[in-house]
Structure formats: C-alpha cells, structure tokens
C-alpha cells in the first residue's frame, strides 16, 4: 500500500515539474526525494517521471497516478476534518457538486444562512456535468450533487427541487431568429449548433436526443459548462442550446436567448448516496434545504 507521505511527495513534483523545487517546498534534500520517488516507481512497477535537465514531467502512468492521488488526498482531508469536529460546535467542510442551473441560487442562499450562524462551516464547490459529479460522489469526494434531468438509480436518494429549467437557444441579438418569441426544432434543422454533452448523448431523461430533429452533422460543438460556449454565439459561429437564466444578457455582448416551442424543461434534483454517513455540517445543510423546499412547494400549492 502506498504511504500517504509518498503521495504528497509525488504531487509536489508533479506540481513543481522539478525535483529540486519540490524538495525545497517539502524541506527535504534533493537526493532524499529522488530516492523516495525511485522506490515508489519500483514498488508500483512503472516509470512515473521523464527526468530532463530542466523539467521533470509525468509519464502516462504518472498522469493517471496524479489524478488518483489528488482524489485520495481530498478524501483523507475530508475525513480528517469530519472526525475532528467535537462538542456542540458545528464546523467543517461541505463538498458539493453543482451542474449549471438557476436552482444553485437557492442552495447558495441556504448556505449563506447557515454560514452566518456557524462561521466555521465552509462550502467546497465542484462544477461539472452529471457524470463527473456522480463519479466523485461514488468515490466519497462529494457529499451532495445537483443534477438536471439525469436518469435515476437505486443507489442514490433524490430530492426534487421546486424548479424546472427551460432549454432554449443563445444567439446573436441581430439574427432573424432573435425576432421570434420562441424557436422550434424546425427552425434549428439547418443551423450550426453547440449542444450540452448530455443532450448530445441523450442522457437527459426528459430531453430527446436533439439531432433526431435534424442533421447530426449540424452539431459543431459540445460542451459540459456553458461559459466558454457563449463565445461561439457571440461570434455568430453557431447557436448554443442551453438553459435559460445562466447568461447575463444585460451586458455588452449583444446576445439573445429564445426558449423552445413547445417548451423543453428538465427538473432540478438534489442527489445523495443512500446509507451515507454525513458530518453534522452536511446534515444541517440538507435539513435546511429540505425545509426550504417544503416551504416553497407549500407556497406554490396555496
């Protein structure tokens, strides 16, 4: 079994791309660190580094170990923080994975209330798509995930949030389609598109595979987070199929968003692993979210 100390040393070299600089940051001698890494390579039976005169770079096996080592160190830090909590003081880190959704505003508002009451509770946010969030939840790196329209599985618990995000198209505001109040799939048959990767893969349970409504070759780009894709719309390269209210249209980028007709909506869902043991901070956060959701659903009914 690899010692935690060696993983720490390995990550330092990967970060610094230099055994000498890594040794200085770890307060070790360069020969000592080199010997430790040689022993690690022998233990694993692979070469982790390409040692050059000016740089020490990772091999393919080294890149793989870096990703796994970072996950292991994050999990150990998370576990240590949770175990150190004692008494009636609620403190520690809450690790969350958020997909892009206006529902995040409510989750942030709930955290703000908690943080004012318990200033030693910290939120650690990971932004990604459903696949990457669930992967990190399965590994124990994330406590909670916010997903949009993802298929449901038995190993998770789900809390339906009182929000349904609406899909539409982001485009230049002077395009003829921007003159319409809404766009149809027929409008998009012959225009270049940028799609969310999950929509392209047909992974949104309430969202049809978009290319079924037109030529798949018209999909010029896929993305997992929206920000970079907005530049394609701004340049007029393609139309960006995305959720409403994620892009500020009041600035100087001259963009317009038009919803789909008929409407295409996906539900926002909070996900946790079944039978998971949560820290007091995470339990408090989930309790407050459930209370807020219950209140908002009650107000909607009345």
mmCIF file of C-alpha atoms in Angstrom:
data_model
loop_
_atom_site.group_PDB
_atom_site.id
_atom_site.type_symbol
_atom_site.label_atom_id
_atom_site.label_comp_id
_atom_site.label_asym_id
_atom_site.label_seq_id
_atom_site.Cartn_x
_atom_site.Cartn_y
_atom_site.Cartn_z
ATOM 1 C CA UNK A 1 0.000 0.000 0.000
ATOM 2 C CA UNK A 2 1.343 3.423 -0.936
ATOM 3 C CA UNK A 3 2.139 5.653 2.022
ATOM 4 C CA UNK A 4 0.349 8.995 2.203
ATOM 5 C CA UNK A 5 3.719 10.680 2.630
ATOM 6 C CA UNK A 6 4.895 9.379 -0.754
ATOM 7 C CA UNK A 7 1.739 10.595 -2.467
ATOM 8 C CA UNK A 8 2.360 14.038 -1.004
ATOM 9 C CA UNK A 9 5.930 13.986 -2.318
ATOM 10 C CA UNK A 10 4.785 12.760 -5.743
ATOM 11 C CA UNK A 11 2.160 15.505 -6.056
ATOM 12 C CA UNK A 12 4.734 18.139 -5.131
ATOM 13 C CA UNK A 13 6.989 17.042 -8.001
ATOM 14 C CA UNK A 14 4.045 16.917 -10.399
ATOM 15 C CA UNK A 15 3.116 20.461 -9.381
ATOM 16 C CA UNK A 16 6.619 21.957 -9.498
ATOM 17 C CA UNK A 17 7.820 19.903 -12.509
ATOM 18 C CA UNK A 18 11.164 19.873 -10.757
ATOM 19 C CA UNK A 19 12.566 17.537 -8.097
ATOM 20 C CA UNK A 20 14.804 20.327 -6.799
ATOM 21 C CA UNK A 21 11.950 22.830 -6.354
ATOM 22 C CA UNK A 22 9.689 20.146 -4.901
ATOM 23 C CA UNK A 23 12.375 19.178 -2.397
ATOM 24 C CA UNK A 24 12.697 22.818 -1.323
ATOM 25 C CA UNK A 25 8.933 23.140 -0.821
ATOM 26 C CA UNK A 26 8.918 19.930 1.255
ATOM 27 C CA UNK A 27 12.040 20.885 3.244
ATOM 28 C CA UNK A 28 13.835 17.760 2.039
ATOM 29 C CA UNK A 29 17.165 17.260 0.342
ATOM 30 C CA UNK A 30 17.052 16.604 -3.389
ATOM 31 C CA UNK A 31 18.818 13.199 -3.123
ATOM 32 C CA UNK A 32 16.363 12.079 -0.418
ATOM 33 C CA UNK A 33 13.331 12.988 -2.535
ATOM 34 C CA UNK A 34 14.831 11.371 -5.655
ATOM 35 C CA UNK A 35 15.464 8.155 -3.728
ATOM 36 C CA UNK A 36 11.917 8.125 -2.340
ATOM 37 C CA UNK A 37 10.417 8.510 -5.823
ATOM 38 C CA UNK A 38 12.686 5.802 -7.235
ATOM 39 C CA UNK A 39 11.433 3.466 -4.508
ATOM 40 C CA UNK A 40 7.823 4.421 -5.341
ATOM 41 C CA UNK A 41 8.380 3.600 -9.017
ATOM 42 C CA UNK A 42 9.921 0.253 -8.076
ATOM 43 C CA UNK A 43 7.014 -0.512 -5.743
ATOM 44 C CA UNK A 44 4.452 0.216 -8.487
ATOM 45 C CA UNK A 45 6.495 -1.324 -11.276
ATOM 46 C CA UNK A 46 6.086 1.677 -13.596
ATOM 47 C CA UNK A 47 8.017 4.796 -14.564
ATOM 48 C CA UNK A 48 6.244 7.904 -13.250
ATOM 49 C CA UNK A 49 8.594 10.641 -14.458
ATOM 50 C CA UNK A 50 10.567 11.688 -17.513
ATOM 51 C CA UNK A 51 13.578 13.320 -15.915
ATOM 52 C CA UNK A 52 15.016 16.068 -18.092
ATOM 53 C CA UNK A 53 17.729 18.639 -17.446
ATOM 54 C CA UNK A 54 15.276 21.490 -16.831
ATOM 55 C CA UNK A 55 11.958 19.772 -16.185
ATOM 56 C CA UNK A 56 10.633 16.606 -14.618
ATOM 57 C CA UNK A 57 7.473 15.627 -16.453
ATOM 58 C CA UNK A 58 4.903 12.906 -15.848
ATOM 59 C CA UNK A 59 4.624 9.780 -17.946
ATOM 60 C CA UNK A 60 1.170 8.477 -18.890
ATOM 61 C CA UNK A 61 1.237 6.334 -15.756
ATOM 62 C CA UNK A 62 2.275 9.389 -13.753
ATOM 63 C CA UNK A 63 -0.667 11.413 -15.061
ATOM 64 C CA UNK A 64 -3.009 8.607 -14.001
ATOM 65 C CA UNK A 65 -1.473 8.417 -10.527
ATOM 66 C CA UNK A 66 -1.703 12.203 -10.121
ATOM 67 C CA UNK A 67 -5.471 12.122 -10.685
ATOM 68 C CA UNK A 68 -5.954 9.239 -8.251
ATOM 69 C CA UNK A 69 -3.562 10.727 -5.687
ATOM 70 C CA UNK A 70 -5.407 14.053 -5.720
ATOM 71 C CA UNK A 71 -8.696 12.236 -5.105
ATOM 72 C CA UNK A 72 -7.194 10.213 -2.248
ATOM 73 C CA UNK A 73 -5.708 13.288 -0.582
ATOM 74 C CA UNK A 74 -9.023 15.150 -0.895
ATOM 75 C CA UNK A 75 -10.877 12.222 0.658
ATOM 76 C CA UNK A 76 -8.383 11.960 3.516
ATOM 77 C CA UNK A 77 -8.608 15.706 4.189
ATOM 78 C CA UNK A 78 -12.418 15.496 4.151
ATOM 79 C CA UNK A 79 -12.395 12.527 6.543
ATOM 80 C CA UNK A 80 -9.921 14.171 8.920
ATOM 81 C CA UNK A 81 -11.941 17.396 9.032
ATOM 82 C CA UNK A 82 -15.136 15.486 9.840
ATOM 83 C CA UNK A 83 -13.543 13.410 12.609
ATOM 84 C CA UNK A 84 -12.028 16.464 14.284
ATOM 85 C CA UNK A 85 -15.448 18.004 14.893
ATOM 86 C CA UNK A 86 -16.458 17.750 18.545
ATOM 87 C CA UNK A 87 -18.897 19.119 21.094
ATOM 88 C CA UNK A 88 -21.829 21.284 20.130
ATOM 89 C CA UNK A 89 -19.888 23.408 17.670
ATOM 90 C CA UNK A 90 -20.869 22.573 14.112
ATOM 91 C CA UNK A 91 -17.944 23.133 11.787
ATOM 92 C CA UNK A 92 -16.214 21.604 8.796
ATOM 93 C CA UNK A 93 -16.472 21.366 5.041
ATOM 94 C CA UNK A 94 -19.462 20.574 2.836
ATOM 95 C CA UNK A 95 -18.410 19.150 -0.527
ATOM 96 C CA UNK A 96 -20.986 19.784 -3.241
ATOM 97 C CA UNK A 97 -21.125 19.192 -6.979
ATOM 98 C CA UNK A 98 -23.297 21.591 -8.964
ATOM 99 C CA UNK A 99 -24.496 21.382 -12.525
ATOM 100 C CA UNK A 100 -25.259 24.711 -14.146
ATOM 101 C CA UNK A 101 -28.754 25.678 -13.022
ATOM 102 C CA UNK A 102 -30.583 28.711 -11.612
ATOM 103 C CA UNK A 103 -31.505 26.355 -8.731
ATOM 104 C CA UNK A 104 -27.969 26.925 -7.424
ATOM 105 C CA UNK A 105 -29.119 30.366 -6.210
ATOM 106 C CA UNK A 106 -31.429 28.774 -3.636
ATOM 107 C CA UNK A 107 -28.748 26.347 -2.463
ATOM 108 C CA UNK A 108 -26.299 29.223 -2.030
ATOM 109 C CA UNK A 109 -28.895 31.225 -0.119
ATOM 110 C CA UNK A 110 -29.407 28.338 2.310
ATOM 111 C CA UNK A 111 -25.653 28.046 2.798
ATOM 112 C CA UNK A 112 -25.429 31.791 3.472
ATOM 113 C CA UNK A 113 -27.952 31.452 6.309
ATOM 114 C CA UNK A 114 -26.028 28.545 7.830
ATOM 115 C CA UNK A 115 -22.667 30.253 7.495
ATOM 116 C CA UNK A 116 -23.882 33.311 9.388
ATOM 117 C CA UNK A 117 -24.929 31.043 12.252
ATOM 118 C CA UNK A 118 -21.914 28.719 12.030
ATOM 119 C CA UNK A 119 -18.964 30.648 10.589
ATOM 120 C CA UNK A 120 -16.683 27.605 10.675
ATOM 121 C CA UNK A 121 -18.749 25.747 8.082
ATOM 122 C CA UNK A 122 -17.183 26.028 4.634
ATOM 123 C CA UNK A 123 -18.576 25.127 1.216
ATOM 124 C CA UNK A 124 -16.315 23.343 -1.272
ATOM 125 C CA UNK A 125 -17.857 23.595 -4.734
ATOM 126 C CA UNK A 126 -17.131 21.412 -7.736
ATOM 127 C CA UNK A 127 -18.814 22.396 -11.020
ATOM 128 C CA UNK A 128 -19.411 19.730 -13.622
ATOM 129 C CA UNK A 129 -21.870 17.582 -15.506
ATOM 130 C CA UNK A 130 -23.897 14.706 -14.056
ATOM 131 C CA UNK A 131 -21.361 12.031 -14.964
ATOM 132 C CA UNK A 132 -18.419 13.722 -13.261
ATOM 133 C CA UNK A 133 -20.463 14.676 -10.190
ATOM 134 C CA UNK A 134 -21.793 11.151 -9.661
ATOM 135 C CA UNK A 135 -18.310 9.711 -10.149
ATOM 136 C CA UNK A 136 -16.971 11.918 -7.345
ATOM 137 C CA UNK A 137 -19.924 11.083 -5.127
ATOM 138 C CA UNK A 138 -19.278 7.356 -5.604
ATOM 139 C CA UNK A 139 -15.663 7.884 -4.555
ATOM 140 C CA UNK A 140 -16.726 9.794 -1.433
ATOM 141 C CA UNK A 141 -15.195 13.075 -2.573
ATOM 142 C CA UNK A 142 -18.551 14.883 -2.809
ATOM 143 C CA UNK A 143 -21.387 14.821 -0.266
ATOM 144 C CA UNK A 144 -24.183 16.267 -2.407
ATOM 145 C CA UNK A 145 -24.886 16.680 -6.107
ATOM 146 C CA UNK A 146 -27.246 18.930 -8.057
ATOM 147 C CA UNK A 147 -28.285 17.255 -11.303
ATOM 148 C CA UNK A 148 -30.575 18.171 -14.167
ATOM 149 C CA UNK A 149 -32.810 15.552 -15.714
ATOM 150 C CA UNK A 150 -30.352 12.693 -15.139
ATOM 151 C CA UNK A 151 -31.563 9.047 -15.087
ATOM 152 C CA UNK A 152 -32.366 7.841 -11.545
ATOM 153 C CA UNK A 153 -30.515 4.928 -9.963
ATOM 154 C CA UNK A 154 -31.309 2.832 -6.891
ATOM 155 C CA UNK A 155 -28.077 3.644 -5.067
ATOM 156 C CA UNK A 156 -28.978 7.335 -4.668
ATOM 157 C CA UNK A 157 -31.591 9.305 -2.775
ATOM 158 C CA UNK A 158 -33.271 12.145 -4.652
ATOM 159 C CA UNK A 159 -34.882 15.376 -3.517
ATOM 160 C CA UNK A 160 -36.933 17.057 -6.230
ATOM 161 C CA UNK A 161 -36.399 20.805 -6.142
ATOM 162 C CA UNK A 162 -39.278 23.168 -7.000
ATOM 163 C CA UNK A 163 -37.550 24.281 -10.192
ATOM 164 C CA UNK A 164 -37.724 23.150 -13.807
ATOM 165 C CA UNK A 165 -35.057 24.669 -16.002
ATOM 166 C CA UNK A 166 -36.078 25.593 -19.540
ATOM 167 C CA UNK A 167 -33.971 24.942 -22.598
ATOM 168 C CA UNK A 168 -33.633 27.373 -25.452
ATOM 169 C CA UNK A 169 -31.093 28.841 -27.842
ATOM 170 C CA UNK A 170 -28.479 31.536 -27.309
ATOM 171 C CA UNK A 171 -27.720 33.594 -30.429
ATOM 172 C CA UNK A 172 -26.630 36.989 -31.673
ATOM 173 C CA UNK A 173 -29.339 39.528 -30.961
ATOM 174 C CA UNK A 174 -29.392 40.744 -34.590
ATOM 175 C CA UNK A 175 -30.068 37.287 -36.071
ATOM 176 C CA UNK A 176 -33.511 36.924 -37.727
ATOM 177 C CA UNK A 177 -34.458 34.105 -35.317
ATOM 178 C CA UNK A 178 -33.963 36.523 -32.417
ATOM 179 C CA UNK A 179 -37.039 38.387 -33.674
ATOM 180 C CA UNK A 180 -39.207 35.422 -32.665
ATOM 181 C CA UNK A 181 -40.527 34.942 -29.122
ATOM 182 C CA UNK A 182 -39.595 31.253 -29.251
ATOM 183 C CA UNK A 183 -37.887 28.863 -31.674
ATOM 184 C CA UNK A 184 -38.908 25.415 -32.868
ATOM 185 C CA UNK A 185 -36.841 22.371 -33.732
ATOM 186 C CA UNK A 186 -37.684 23.032 -37.370
ATOM 187 C CA UNK A 187 -36.001 26.447 -37.015
ATOM 188 C CA UNK A 188 -32.807 24.660 -35.939
ATOM 189 C CA UNK A 189 -32.686 21.977 -38.629
ATOM 190 C CA UNK A 190 -30.217 23.757 -40.871
ATOM 191 C CA UNK A 191 -28.279 25.941 -38.433
ATOM 192 C CA UNK A 192 -24.966 25.060 -36.736
ATOM 193 C CA UNK A 193 -25.437 24.088 -33.087
ATOM 194 C CA UNK A 194 -23.462 23.779 -29.871
ATOM 195 C CA UNK A 195 -25.079 21.263 -27.504
ATOM 196 C CA UNK A 196 -24.547 20.252 -23.885
ATOM 197 C CA UNK A 197 -22.711 16.928 -23.929
ATOM 198 C CA UNK A 198 -25.535 15.217 -22.025
ATOM 199 C CA UNK A 199 -28.098 16.416 -24.544
ATOM 200 C CA UNK A 200 -25.880 15.182 -27.381
ATOM 201 C CA UNK A 201 -25.603 11.769 -25.681
ATOM 202 C CA UNK A 202 -29.333 11.629 -24.955
ATOM 203 C CA UNK A 203 -28.712 11.421 -21.190
ATOM 204 C CA UNK A 204 -31.348 13.944 -20.089
ATOM 205 C CA UNK A 205 -34.324 11.722 -19.249
ATOM 206 C CA UNK A 206 -36.817 14.434 -20.226
ATOM 207 C CA UNK A 207 -34.825 15.730 -23.192
ATOM 208 C CA UNK A 208 -34.861 13.987 -26.584
ATOM 209 C CA UNK A 209 -31.618 13.455 -28.456
ATOM 210 C CA UNK A 210 -31.505 16.787 -30.289
ATOM 211 C CA UNK A 211 -30.035 15.503 -33.543
ATOM 212 C CA UNK A 212 -33.173 13.392 -34.087
ATOM 213 C CA UNK A 213 -34.816 16.662 -35.124
ATOM 214 C CA UNK A 214 -32.187 17.420 -37.749
ATOM 215 C CA UNK A 215 -28.835 16.519 -39.216
ATOM 216 C CA UNK A 216 -26.324 15.397 -36.590
ATOM 217 C CA UNK A 217 -23.568 16.993 -38.674
ATOM 218 C CA UNK A 218 -25.012 20.378 -37.763
ATOM 219 C CA UNK A 219 -23.697 19.875 -34.220
ATOM 220 C CA UNK A 220 -20.396 21.732 -34.462
ATOM 221 C CA UNK A 221 -19.545 21.699 -30.778
ATOM 222 C CA UNK A 222 -20.440 20.041 -27.486
ATOM 223 C CA UNK A 223 -19.727 21.464 -24.036
ATOM 224 C CA UNK A 224 -20.096 20.486 -20.385
ATOM 225 C CA UNK A 225 -20.048 24.019 -18.915
ATOM 226 C CA UNK A 226 -21.689 26.919 -20.705
ATOM 227 C CA UNK A 227 -19.353 29.897 -20.252
ATOM 228 C CA UNK A 228 -16.841 29.085 -22.993
ATOM 229 C CA UNK A 229 -19.572 28.068 -25.439
ATOM 230 C CA UNK A 230 -21.188 31.507 -25.187
ATOM 231 C CA UNK A 231 -18.335 32.945 -27.258
ATOM 232 C CA UNK A 232 -19.475 30.803 -30.189
ATOM 233 C CA UNK A 233 -22.864 32.528 -30.063
ATOM 234 C CA UNK A 234 -21.249 35.934 -29.660
ATOM 235 C CA UNK A 235 -19.093 35.379 -32.747
ATOM 236 C CA UNK A 236 -22.034 34.035 -34.745
ATOM 237 C CA UNK A 237 -20.280 30.692 -35.248
ATOM 238 C CA UNK A 238 -23.273 28.690 -34.069
ATOM 239 C CA UNK A 239 -26.382 28.680 -31.920
ATOM 240 C CA UNK A 240 -25.867 27.463 -28.352
ATOM 241 C CA UNK A 241 -28.573 25.171 -26.991
ATOM 242 C CA UNK A 242 -28.629 25.865 -23.263
ATOM 243 C CA UNK A 243 -30.692 26.582 -20.173
ATOM 244 C CA UNK A 244 -32.369 29.902 -19.535
ATOM 245 C CA UNK A 245 -31.080 32.419 -16.963
ATOM 246 C CA UNK A 246 -27.465 31.232 -16.986
ATOM 247 C CA UNK A 247 -26.106 34.048 -19.163
ATOM 248 C CA UNK A 248 -26.298 37.743 -18.317
ATOM 249 C CA UNK A 249 -27.996 39.351 -21.304
ATOM 250 C CA UNK A 250 -27.809 42.882 -19.918
ATOM 251 C CA UNK A 251 -24.144 43.396 -20.753
ATOM 252 C CA UNK A 252 -22.426 44.435 -23.964
ATOM 253 C CA UNK A 253 -22.173 41.014 -25.631
ATOM 254 C CA UNK A 254 -25.280 41.551 -27.842
ATOM 255 C CA UNK A 255 -26.724 38.111 -27.203
ATOM 256 C CA UNK A 256 -30.338 36.953 -27.114
ATOM 257 C CA UNK A 257 -31.936 33.849 -25.608
ATOM 258 C CA UNK A 258 -35.107 32.347 -27.065
ATOM 259 C CA UNK A 259 -36.947 29.402 -25.430
ATOM 260 C CA UNK A 260 -38.050 26.322 -27.304
ATOM 261 C CA UNK A 261 -41.599 25.909 -28.603
ATOM 262 C CA UNK A 262 -43.001 23.554 -27.439
ATOM 263 C CA UNK A 263 -41.184 24.081 -24.117
ATOM 264 C CA UNK A 264 -38.354 21.698 -23.210
ATOM 265 C CA UNK A 265 -37.824 21.573 -19.454
ATOM 266 C CA UNK A 266 -35.641 19.478 -17.153
ATOM 267 C CA UNK A 267 -36.160 19.098 -13.396
ATOM 268 C CA UNK A 268 -33.501 20.095 -10.890
ATOM 269 C CA UNK A 269 -32.770 17.311 -8.396
ATOM 270 C CA UNK A 270 -30.567 17.111 -5.302
ATOM 271 C CA UNK A 271 -28.770 13.764 -5.028
ATOM 272 C CA UNK A 272 -27.088 11.973 -2.125
ATOM 273 C CA UNK A 273 -25.793 8.419 -1.753
ATOM 274 C CA UNK A 274 -28.030 6.006 0.109
ATOM 275 C CA UNK A 275 -26.847 4.888 3.555
ATOM 276 C CA UNK A 276 -24.212 7.635 3.556
ATOM 277 C CA UNK A 277 -22.917 8.810 6.938
ATOM 278 C CA UNK A 278 -22.787 12.617 6.850
ATOM 279 C CA UNK A 279 -20.926 15.068 9.035
ATOM 280 C CA UNK A 280 -23.004 17.388 11.271
ATOM 281 C CA UNK A 281 -22.370 20.258 8.855
ATOM 282 C CA UNK A 282 -23.671 18.285 5.860
ATOM 283 C CA UNK A 283 -26.690 17.042 7.836
ATOM 284 C CA UNK A 284 -27.558 20.603 8.833
ATOM 285 C CA UNK A 285 -27.254 21.791 5.235
ATOM 286 C CA UNK A 286 -29.516 19.018 3.957
ATOM 287 C CA UNK A 287 -32.085 19.670 6.698
ATOM 288 C CA UNK A 288 -32.236 23.365 5.812
ATOM 289 C CA UNK A 289 -32.566 22.590 2.098
ATOM 290 C CA UNK A 290 -35.429 20.158 2.745
ATOM 291 C CA UNK A 291 -37.160 22.759 4.919
ATOM 292 C CA UNK A 292 -36.771 25.420 2.207
ATOM 293 C CA UNK A 293 -38.061 23.058 -0.477
ATOM 294 C CA UNK A 294 -41.045 22.104 1.664
ATOM 295 C CA UNK A 295 -41.862 25.736 2.306
ATOM 296 C CA UNK A 296 -41.617 26.730 -1.370
ATOM 297 C CA UNK A 297 -43.714 23.760 -2.512
ATOM 298 C CA UNK A 298 -46.325 24.632 0.128
ATOM 299 C CA UNK A 299 -46.473 28.234 -1.023
ATOM 300 C CA UNK A 300 -46.824 27.079 -4.638
ATOM 301 C CA UNK A 301 -49.802 24.856 -3.698
ATOM 302 C CA UNK A 302 -51.544 27.580 -1.710
#
